mmCIF file of C-alpha atoms and ligand atoms in Angstrom:
data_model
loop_
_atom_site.group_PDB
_atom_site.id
_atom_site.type_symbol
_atom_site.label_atom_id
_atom_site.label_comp_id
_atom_site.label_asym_id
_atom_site.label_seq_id
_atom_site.Cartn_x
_atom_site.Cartn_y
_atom_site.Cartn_z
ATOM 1 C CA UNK T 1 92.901 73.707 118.289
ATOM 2 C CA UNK T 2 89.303 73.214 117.582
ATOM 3 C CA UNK T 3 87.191 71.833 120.819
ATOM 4 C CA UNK T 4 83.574 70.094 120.662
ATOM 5 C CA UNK T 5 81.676 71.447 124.449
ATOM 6 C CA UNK T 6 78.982 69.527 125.419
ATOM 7 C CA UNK T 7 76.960 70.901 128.264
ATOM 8 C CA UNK T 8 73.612 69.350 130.083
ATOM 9 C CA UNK T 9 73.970 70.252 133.008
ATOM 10 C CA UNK T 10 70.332 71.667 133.701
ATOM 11 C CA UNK T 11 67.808 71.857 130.811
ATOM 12 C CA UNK T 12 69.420 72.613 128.236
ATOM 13 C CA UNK T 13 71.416 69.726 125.603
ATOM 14 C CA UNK T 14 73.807 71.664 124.357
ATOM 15 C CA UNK T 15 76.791 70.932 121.746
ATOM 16 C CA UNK T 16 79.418 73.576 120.000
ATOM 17 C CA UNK T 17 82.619 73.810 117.954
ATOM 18 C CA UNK T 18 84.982 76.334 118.989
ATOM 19 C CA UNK T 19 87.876 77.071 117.180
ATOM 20 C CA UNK T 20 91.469 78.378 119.927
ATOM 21 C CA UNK T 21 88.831 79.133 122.793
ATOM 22 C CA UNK T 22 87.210 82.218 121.201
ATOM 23 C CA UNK T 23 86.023 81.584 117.783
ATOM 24 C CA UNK T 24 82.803 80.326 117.252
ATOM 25 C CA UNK T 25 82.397 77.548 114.638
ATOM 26 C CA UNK T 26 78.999 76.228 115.824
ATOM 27 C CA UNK T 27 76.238 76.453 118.337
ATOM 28 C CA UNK T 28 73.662 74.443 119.159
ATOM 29 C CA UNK T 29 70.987 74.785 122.167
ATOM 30 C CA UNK T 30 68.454 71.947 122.410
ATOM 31 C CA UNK T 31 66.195 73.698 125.421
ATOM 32 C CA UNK T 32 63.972 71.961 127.417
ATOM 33 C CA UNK T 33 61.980 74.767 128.784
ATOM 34 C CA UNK T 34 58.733 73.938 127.125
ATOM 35 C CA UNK T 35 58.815 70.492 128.810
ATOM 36 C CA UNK T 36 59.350 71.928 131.920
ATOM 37 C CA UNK T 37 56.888 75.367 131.636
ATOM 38 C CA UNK T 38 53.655 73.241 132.348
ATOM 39 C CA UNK T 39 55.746 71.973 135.857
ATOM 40 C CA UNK T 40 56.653 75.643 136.796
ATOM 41 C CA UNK T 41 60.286 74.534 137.211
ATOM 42 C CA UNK T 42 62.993 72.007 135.702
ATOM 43 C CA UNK T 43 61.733 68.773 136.631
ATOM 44 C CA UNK T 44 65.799 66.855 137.290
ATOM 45 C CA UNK T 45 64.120 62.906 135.910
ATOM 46 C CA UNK T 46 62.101 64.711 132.887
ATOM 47 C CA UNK T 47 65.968 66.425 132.113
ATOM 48 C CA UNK T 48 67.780 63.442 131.908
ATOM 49 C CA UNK T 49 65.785 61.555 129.966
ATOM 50 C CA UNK T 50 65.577 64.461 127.547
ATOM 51 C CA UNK T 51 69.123 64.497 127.481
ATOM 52 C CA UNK T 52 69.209 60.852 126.466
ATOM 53 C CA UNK T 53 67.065 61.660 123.298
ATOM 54 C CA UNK T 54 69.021 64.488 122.440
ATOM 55 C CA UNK T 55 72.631 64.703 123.231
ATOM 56 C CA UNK T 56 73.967 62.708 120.122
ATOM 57 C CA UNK T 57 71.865 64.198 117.931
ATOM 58 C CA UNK T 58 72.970 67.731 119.016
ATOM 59 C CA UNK T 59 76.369 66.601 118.800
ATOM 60 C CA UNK T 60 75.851 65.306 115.434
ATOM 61 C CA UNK T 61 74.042 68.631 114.311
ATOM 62 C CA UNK T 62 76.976 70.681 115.678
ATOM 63 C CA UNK T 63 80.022 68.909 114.021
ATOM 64 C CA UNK T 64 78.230 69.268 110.263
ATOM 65 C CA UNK T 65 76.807 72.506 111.082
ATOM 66 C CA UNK T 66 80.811 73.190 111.438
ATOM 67 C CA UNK T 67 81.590 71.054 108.682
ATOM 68 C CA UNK T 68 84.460 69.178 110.618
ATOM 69 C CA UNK T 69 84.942 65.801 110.336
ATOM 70 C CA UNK T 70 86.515 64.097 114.411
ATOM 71 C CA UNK T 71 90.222 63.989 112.845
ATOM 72 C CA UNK T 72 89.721 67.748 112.939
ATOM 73 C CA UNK T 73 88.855 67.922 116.620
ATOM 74 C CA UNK T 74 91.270 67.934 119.183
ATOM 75 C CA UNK T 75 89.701 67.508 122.052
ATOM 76 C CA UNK T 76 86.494 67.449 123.997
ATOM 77 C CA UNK T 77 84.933 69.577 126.893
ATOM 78 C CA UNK T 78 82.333 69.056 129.247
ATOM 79 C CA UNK T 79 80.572 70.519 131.864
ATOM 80 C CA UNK T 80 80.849 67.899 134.864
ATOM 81 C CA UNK T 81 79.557 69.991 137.767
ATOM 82 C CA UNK T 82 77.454 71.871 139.780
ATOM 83 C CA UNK T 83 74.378 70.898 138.428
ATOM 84 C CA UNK T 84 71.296 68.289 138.474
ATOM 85 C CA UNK T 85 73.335 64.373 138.600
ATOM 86 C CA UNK T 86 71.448 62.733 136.295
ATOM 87 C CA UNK T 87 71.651 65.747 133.854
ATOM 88 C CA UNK T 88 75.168 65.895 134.027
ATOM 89 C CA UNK T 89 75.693 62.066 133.484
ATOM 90 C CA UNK T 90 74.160 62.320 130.573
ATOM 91 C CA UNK T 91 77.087 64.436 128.796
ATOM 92 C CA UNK T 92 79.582 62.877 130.849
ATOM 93 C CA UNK T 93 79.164 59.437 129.513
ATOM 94 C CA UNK T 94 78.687 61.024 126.128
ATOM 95 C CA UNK T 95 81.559 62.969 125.972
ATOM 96 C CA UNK T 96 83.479 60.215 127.674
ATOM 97 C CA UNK T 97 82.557 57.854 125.152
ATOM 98 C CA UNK T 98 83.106 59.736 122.045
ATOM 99 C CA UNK T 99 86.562 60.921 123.683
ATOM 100 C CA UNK T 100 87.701 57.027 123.674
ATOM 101 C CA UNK T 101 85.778 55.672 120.274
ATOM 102 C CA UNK T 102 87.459 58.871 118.627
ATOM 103 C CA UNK T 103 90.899 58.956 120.548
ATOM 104 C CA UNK T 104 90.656 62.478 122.004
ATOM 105 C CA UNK T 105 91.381 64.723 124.961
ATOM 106 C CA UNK T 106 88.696 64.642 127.646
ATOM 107 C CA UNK T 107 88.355 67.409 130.115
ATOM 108 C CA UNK T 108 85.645 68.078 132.285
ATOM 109 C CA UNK T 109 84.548 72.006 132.739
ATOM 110 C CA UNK T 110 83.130 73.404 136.208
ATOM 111 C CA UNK T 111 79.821 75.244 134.490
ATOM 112 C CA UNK T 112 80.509 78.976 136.696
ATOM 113 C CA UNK T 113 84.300 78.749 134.963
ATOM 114 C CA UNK T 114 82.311 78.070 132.024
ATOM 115 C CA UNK T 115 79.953 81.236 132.230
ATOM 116 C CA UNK T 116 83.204 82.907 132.742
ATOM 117 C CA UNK T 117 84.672 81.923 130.036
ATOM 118 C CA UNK T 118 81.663 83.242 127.618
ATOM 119 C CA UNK T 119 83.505 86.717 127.870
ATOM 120 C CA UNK T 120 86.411 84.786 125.849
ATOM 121 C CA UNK T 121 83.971 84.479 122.771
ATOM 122 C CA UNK T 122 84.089 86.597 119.742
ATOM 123 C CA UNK T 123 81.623 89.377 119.745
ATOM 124 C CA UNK T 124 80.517 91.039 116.571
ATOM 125 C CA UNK T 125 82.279 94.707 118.220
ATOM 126 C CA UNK T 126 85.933 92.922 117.760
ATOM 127 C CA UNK T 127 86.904 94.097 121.579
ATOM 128 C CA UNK T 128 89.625 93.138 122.500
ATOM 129 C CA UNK T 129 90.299 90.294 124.873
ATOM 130 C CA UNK T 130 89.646 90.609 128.719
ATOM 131 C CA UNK T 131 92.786 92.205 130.416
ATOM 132 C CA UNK T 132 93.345 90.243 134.061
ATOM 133 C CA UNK T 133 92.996 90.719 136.865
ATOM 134 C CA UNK T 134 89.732 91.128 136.055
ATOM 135 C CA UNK T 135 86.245 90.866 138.480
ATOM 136 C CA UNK T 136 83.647 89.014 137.731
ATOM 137 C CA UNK T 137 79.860 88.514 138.638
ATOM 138 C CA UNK T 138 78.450 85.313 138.229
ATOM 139 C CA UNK T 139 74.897 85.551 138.177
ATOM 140 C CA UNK T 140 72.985 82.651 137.448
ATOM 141 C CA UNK T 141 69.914 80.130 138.600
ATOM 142 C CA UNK T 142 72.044 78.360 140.924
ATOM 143 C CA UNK T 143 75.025 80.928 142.106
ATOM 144 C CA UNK T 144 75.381 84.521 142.661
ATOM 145 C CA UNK T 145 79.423 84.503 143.223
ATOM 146 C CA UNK T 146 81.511 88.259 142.949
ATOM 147 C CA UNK T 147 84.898 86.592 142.146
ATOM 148 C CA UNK T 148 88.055 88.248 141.148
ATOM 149 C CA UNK T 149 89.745 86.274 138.006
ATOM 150 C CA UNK T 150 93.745 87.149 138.774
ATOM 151 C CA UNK T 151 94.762 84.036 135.856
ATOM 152 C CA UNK T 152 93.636 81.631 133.804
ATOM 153 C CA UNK T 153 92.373 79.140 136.239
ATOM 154 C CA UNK T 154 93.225 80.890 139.028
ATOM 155 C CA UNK T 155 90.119 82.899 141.017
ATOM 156 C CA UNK T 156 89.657 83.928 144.523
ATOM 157 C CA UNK T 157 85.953 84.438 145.727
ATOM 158 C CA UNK T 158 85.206 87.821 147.420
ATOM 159 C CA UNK T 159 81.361 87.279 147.745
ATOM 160 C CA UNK T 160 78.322 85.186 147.729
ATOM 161 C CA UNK T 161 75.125 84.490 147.909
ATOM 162 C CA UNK T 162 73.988 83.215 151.727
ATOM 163 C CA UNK T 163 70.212 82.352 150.005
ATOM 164 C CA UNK T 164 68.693 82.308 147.217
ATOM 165 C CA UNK T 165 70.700 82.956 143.164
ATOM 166 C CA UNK T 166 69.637 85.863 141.669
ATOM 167 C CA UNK T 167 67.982 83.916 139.242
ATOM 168 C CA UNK T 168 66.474 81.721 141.605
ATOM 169 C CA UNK T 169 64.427 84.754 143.006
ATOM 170 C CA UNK T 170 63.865 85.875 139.435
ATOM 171 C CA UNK T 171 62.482 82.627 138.681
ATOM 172 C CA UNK T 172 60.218 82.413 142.233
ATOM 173 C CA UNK T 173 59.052 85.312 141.706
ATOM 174 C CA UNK T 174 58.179 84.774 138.275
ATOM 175 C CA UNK T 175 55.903 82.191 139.573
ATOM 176 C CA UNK T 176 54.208 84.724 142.769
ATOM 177 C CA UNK T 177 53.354 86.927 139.651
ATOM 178 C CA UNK T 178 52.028 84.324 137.514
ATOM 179 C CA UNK T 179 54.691 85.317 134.971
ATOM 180 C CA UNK T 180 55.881 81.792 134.111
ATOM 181 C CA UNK T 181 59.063 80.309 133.446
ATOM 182 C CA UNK T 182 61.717 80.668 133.093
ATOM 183 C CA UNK T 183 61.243 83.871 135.094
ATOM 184 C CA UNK T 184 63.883 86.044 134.409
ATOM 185 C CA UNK T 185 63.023 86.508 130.592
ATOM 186 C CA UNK T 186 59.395 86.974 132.096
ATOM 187 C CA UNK T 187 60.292 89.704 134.249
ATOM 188 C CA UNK T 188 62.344 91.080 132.241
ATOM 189 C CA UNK T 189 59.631 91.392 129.775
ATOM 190 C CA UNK T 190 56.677 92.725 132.148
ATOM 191 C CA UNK T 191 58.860 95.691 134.116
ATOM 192 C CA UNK T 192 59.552 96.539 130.437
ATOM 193 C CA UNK T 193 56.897 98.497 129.928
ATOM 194 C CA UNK T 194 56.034 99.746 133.438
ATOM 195 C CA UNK T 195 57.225 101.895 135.923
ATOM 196 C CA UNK T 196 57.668 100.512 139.314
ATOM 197 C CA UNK T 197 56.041 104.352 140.706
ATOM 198 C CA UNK T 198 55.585 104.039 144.283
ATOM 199 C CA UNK T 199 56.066 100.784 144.903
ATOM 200 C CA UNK T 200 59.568 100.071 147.014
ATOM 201 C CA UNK T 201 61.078 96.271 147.804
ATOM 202 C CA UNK T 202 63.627 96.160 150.491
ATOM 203 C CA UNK T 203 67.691 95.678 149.624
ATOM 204 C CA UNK T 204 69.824 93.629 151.616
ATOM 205 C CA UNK T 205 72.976 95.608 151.908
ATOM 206 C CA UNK T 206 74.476 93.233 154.668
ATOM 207 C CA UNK T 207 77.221 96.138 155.019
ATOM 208 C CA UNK T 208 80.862 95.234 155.886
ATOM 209 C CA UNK T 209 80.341 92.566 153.650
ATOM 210 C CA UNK T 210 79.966 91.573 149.573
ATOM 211 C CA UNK T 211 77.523 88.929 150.259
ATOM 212 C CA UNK T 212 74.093 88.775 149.136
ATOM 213 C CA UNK T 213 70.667 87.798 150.039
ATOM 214 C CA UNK T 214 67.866 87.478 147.952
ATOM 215 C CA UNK T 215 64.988 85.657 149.879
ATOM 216 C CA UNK T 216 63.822 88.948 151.710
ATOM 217 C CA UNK T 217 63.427 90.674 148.554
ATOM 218 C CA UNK T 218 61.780 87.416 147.333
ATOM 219 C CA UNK T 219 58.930 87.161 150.306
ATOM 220 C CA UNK T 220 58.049 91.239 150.690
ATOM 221 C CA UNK T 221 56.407 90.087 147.111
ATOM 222 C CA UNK T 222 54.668 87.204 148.232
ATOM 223 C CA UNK T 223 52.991 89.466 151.333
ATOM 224 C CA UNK T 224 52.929 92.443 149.165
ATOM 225 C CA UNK T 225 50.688 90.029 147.000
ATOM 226 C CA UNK T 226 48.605 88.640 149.721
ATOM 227 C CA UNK T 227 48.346 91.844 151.049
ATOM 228 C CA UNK T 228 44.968 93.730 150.220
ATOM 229 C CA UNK T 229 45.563 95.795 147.565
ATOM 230 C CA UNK T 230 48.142 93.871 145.603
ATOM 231 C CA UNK T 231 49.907 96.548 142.691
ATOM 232 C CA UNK T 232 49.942 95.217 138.890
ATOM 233 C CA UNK T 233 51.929 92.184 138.307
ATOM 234 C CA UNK T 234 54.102 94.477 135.841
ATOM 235 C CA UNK T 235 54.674 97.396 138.452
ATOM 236 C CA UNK T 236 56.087 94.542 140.850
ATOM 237 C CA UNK T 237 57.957 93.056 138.163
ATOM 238 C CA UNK T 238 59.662 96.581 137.617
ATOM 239 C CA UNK T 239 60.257 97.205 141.456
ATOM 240 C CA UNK T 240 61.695 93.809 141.944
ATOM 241 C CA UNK T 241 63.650 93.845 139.091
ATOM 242 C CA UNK T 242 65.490 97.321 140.634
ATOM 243 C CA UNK T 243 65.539 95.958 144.074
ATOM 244 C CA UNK T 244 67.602 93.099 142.512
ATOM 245 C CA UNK T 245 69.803 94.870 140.042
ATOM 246 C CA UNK T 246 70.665 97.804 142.594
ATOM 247 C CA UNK T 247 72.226 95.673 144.984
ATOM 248 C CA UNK T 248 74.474 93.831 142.444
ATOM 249 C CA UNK T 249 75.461 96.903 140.602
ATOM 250 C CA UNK T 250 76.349 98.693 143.968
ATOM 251 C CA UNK T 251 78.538 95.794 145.486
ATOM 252 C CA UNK T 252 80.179 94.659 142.098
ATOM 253 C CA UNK T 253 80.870 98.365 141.747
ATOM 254 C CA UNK T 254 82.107 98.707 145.546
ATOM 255 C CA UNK T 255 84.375 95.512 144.933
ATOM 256 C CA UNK T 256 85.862 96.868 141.565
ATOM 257 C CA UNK T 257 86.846 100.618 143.665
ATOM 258 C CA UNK T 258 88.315 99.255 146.188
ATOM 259 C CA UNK T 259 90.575 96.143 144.018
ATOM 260 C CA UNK T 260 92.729 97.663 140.935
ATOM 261 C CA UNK T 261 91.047 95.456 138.369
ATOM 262 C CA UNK T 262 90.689 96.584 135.219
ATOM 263 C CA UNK T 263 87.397 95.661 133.858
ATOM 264 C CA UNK T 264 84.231 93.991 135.313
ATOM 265 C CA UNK T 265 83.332 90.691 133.744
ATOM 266 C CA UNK T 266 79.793 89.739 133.764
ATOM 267 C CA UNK T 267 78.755 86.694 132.946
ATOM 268 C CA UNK T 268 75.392 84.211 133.473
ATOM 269 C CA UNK T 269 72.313 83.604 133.094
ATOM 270 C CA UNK T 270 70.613 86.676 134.556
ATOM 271 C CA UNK T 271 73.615 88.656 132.538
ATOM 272 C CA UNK T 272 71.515 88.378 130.095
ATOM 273 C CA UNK T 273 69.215 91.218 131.285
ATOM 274 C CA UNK T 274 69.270 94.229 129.647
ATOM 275 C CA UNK T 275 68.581 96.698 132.788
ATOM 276 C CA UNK T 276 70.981 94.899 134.645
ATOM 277 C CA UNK T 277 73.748 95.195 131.537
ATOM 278 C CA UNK T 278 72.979 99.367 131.714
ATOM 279 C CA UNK T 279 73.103 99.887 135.193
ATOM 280 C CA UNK T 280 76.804 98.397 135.769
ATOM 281 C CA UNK T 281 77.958 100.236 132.262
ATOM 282 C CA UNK T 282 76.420 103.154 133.629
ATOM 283 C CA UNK T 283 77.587 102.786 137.175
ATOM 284 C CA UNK T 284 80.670 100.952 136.921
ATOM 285 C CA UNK T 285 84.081 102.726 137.435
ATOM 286 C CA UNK T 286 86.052 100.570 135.095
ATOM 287 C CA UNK T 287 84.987 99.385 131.660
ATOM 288 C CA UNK T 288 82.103 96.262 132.085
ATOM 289 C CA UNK T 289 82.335 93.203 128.900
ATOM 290 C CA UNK T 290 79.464 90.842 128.864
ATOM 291 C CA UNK T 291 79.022 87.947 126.788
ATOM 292 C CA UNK T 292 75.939 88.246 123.977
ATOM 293 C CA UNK T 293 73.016 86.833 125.888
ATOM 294 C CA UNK T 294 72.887 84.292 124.054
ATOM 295 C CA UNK T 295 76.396 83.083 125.419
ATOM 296 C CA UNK T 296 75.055 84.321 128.980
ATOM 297 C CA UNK T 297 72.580 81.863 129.436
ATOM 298 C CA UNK T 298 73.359 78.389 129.554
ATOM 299 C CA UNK T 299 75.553 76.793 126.251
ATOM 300 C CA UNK T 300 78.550 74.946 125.095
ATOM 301 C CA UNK T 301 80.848 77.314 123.294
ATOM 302 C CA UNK T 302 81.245 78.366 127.034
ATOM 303 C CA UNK T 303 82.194 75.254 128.007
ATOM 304 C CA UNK T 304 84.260 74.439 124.840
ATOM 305 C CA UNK T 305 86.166 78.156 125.286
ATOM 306 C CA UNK T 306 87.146 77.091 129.150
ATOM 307 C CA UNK T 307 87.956 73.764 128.308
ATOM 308 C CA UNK T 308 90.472 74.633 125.268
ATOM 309 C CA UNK T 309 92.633 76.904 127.947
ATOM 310 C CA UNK T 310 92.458 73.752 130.504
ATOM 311 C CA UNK T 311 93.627 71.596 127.316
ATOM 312 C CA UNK T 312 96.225 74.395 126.289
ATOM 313 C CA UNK T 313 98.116 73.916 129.372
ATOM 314 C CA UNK T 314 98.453 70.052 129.155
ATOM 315 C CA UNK T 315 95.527 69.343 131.855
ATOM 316 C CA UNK T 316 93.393 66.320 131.015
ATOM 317 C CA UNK T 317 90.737 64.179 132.679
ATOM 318 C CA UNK T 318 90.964 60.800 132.982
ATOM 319 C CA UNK T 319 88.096 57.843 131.870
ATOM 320 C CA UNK T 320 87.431 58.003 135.834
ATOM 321 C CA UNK T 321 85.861 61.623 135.062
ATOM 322 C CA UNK T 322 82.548 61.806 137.548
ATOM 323 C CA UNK T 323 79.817 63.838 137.829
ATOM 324 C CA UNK T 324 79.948 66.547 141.256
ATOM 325 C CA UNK T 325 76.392 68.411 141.420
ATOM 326 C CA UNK T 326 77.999 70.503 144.367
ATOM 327 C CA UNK T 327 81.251 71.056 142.400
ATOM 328 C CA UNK T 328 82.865 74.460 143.779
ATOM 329 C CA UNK T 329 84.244 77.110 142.352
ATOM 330 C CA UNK T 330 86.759 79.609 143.885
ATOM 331 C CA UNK T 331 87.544 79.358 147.615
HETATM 332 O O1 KG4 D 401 73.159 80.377 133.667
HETATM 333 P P1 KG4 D 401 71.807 79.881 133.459
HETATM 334 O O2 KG4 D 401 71.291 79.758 132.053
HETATM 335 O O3 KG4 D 401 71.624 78.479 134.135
HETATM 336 C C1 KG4 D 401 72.241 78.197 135.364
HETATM 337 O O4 KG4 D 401 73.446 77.900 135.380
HETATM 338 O O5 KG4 D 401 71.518 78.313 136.381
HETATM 339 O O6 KG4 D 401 70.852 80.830 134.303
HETATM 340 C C2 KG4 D 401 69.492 80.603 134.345
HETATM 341 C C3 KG4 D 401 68.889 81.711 135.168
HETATM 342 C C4 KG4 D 401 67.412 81.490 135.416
HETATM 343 O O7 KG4 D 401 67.159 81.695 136.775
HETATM 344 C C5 KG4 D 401 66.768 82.570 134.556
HETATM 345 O O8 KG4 D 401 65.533 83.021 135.072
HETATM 346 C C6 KG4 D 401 67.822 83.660 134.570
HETATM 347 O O9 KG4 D 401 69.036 82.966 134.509
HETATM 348 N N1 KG4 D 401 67.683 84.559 133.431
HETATM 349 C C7 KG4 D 401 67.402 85.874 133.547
HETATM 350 C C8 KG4 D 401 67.271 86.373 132.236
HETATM 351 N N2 KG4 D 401 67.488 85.343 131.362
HETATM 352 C C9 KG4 D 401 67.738 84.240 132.120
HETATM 353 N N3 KG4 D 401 67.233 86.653 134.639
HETATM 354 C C10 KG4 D 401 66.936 87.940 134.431
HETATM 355 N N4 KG4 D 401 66.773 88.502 133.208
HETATM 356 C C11 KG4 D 401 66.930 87.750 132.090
HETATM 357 N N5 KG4 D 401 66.767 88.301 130.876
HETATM 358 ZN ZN1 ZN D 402 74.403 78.139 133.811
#
């Protein structure tokens, strides 16, 4: 069954063709960051209206960069929560109205199921599919969620975030350093080529527990920057980037001892960074899969993978489909 995703639920207008939930026939990513850079953030009315201009096109582009005509597709997936409202309208109504002028199968995808679902998506290595129970880490602007993936469609949440995403802080702190945005790539990029030396961030452990916090982490920058010898931007970028990435890699790995899972899913915006990807191969004791980065951060062959195993077991929305910007995801 071949399934158009369309996903806007932040800044990015995004439309694919995905061929039995893993096989990619297109991918397209309109992304707004530009728009938003000069801001310092996403800006929710400048999103929707660039997901007015967009969405059809990028639907358009995707079905004859596929070239399938609508009689080939069998349905149609889209992200309908959490997210910003007026983003997410934008490919509801769009995806709702296409569904009815073409005569298809609507279902609307929760975007964390989605970023799950990128580890469904062929990868150029051939692995195999994920093997479940499996645990996953959702790491993205919004969420930080360790969540243990028994079934399809079935997930129980073992911990979260009680402050700030991972992202999130990736993305303030971004800003403290004068980085830019989006922050993560930014960080990513400036601890590249430094060495965080002597300079130590504190970890939330809160022990007895696979929660996380992130705003400590997040405001030992800010005074260590107002402070009166600040260190290079780069050095803090390295240090926080550690701080960060040691405390998920130490509780994902925790969770995955102490459950019989097989494998650790990652999945994500912030899976997309590289010294996070080593540490949990390198730490982790089960095998770790993690979508390209390209299918970490935010896209529809995601949503179009998750919403072809909703389809595949008869589930539908109806034309009373809403937007939910607090949708949730696991108990
Ligand atoms: O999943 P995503 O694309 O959108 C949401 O659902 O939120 O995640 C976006 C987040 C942003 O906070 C961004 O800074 C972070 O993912 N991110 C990264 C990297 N690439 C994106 N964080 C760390 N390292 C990266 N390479
Ligand atoms: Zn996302």
């Amino acid at each position: 069954m071949i399934v158009l995703g369309i996903e806007t639920s932040c800044d990015e207008s995004a439309a694919a063709v995905v061929e039995d939930g893993h096989r990619i026939i297109s991918n397209v990513v309109a992304s707004q960051a530009e728009v938003h850079a000069r801001y310092g953030g996403v800006v929710p009315e400048v999103a929707s209206r660039e997901h007015l201009q967009t969405i059809i096109p990028v639907v358009e582009t995707a079905l004859q960069q596929a070239n399938v005509s609508w009689q080939d597709v069998g349905g149609i997936a889209v992200t309908c929560g959490p997210g910003l409202a007026g983003s997410l309208l934008v490919g509801v109504n769009a995806a709702k109205g296409l569904a009815y002028a073409h005569d298809l199968a609507l279902i609307g995808v929760n975007h964390l199921e989605g970023h799950v679902y990128a580890n469904w998506i062929d990868d150029p290595s051939g692995r195999p599919p994920s093997v479940l129970p499996s645990l996953c880490l959702v790491v993205s602007g919004g969420h930080t969620d360790l969540i243990v993936m028994e079934d399809h469609g079935r997930y129980v949440r073992l911990g979260r975030t009680r402050d700030d995403a991972a992202g999130e802080a990736f993305d303030k702190v971004s800003r403290l350093l004068g980085l830019g945005y989006p922050g993560g790539p930014a960080i990513e990029r400036a601890a590249a080529g430094a060495s965080s030396g002597t300079v130590q961030l504190p970890r939330a452990w809160l022990r007895g527990t696979l929660d996380f916090s992130f705003s400590g982490v997040k405001t030992a920058v800010l005074q260590m920057m107002r402070g009166p010898a600040p260190p290079p931007a780069e050095v803090v970028a390295a240090a926080f980037q550690e701080a960060v990435v040691d405390v998920l890699v130490a509780k994902t790995c925790q969770a995955a001892g102490e459950l019989a899972v097989a494998e650790i899913m990652l999945s994500g915006g912030v899976a997309a960074n590289s010294f996070l990807r080593e540490e949990l191969a390198r730490r982790s004791p089960v095998p770790v899969r993690a979508p390209l980065p390209r299918f970490c951060t935010d896209n529809a062959a995601m949503i179009a993978a998750c919403g072809y195993f909703h389809l595949s077991r008869g589930e539908r929305s109806g034309w009373d489909l809403d937007v939910d910007s607090n949708l949730k995801f696991a108990a």
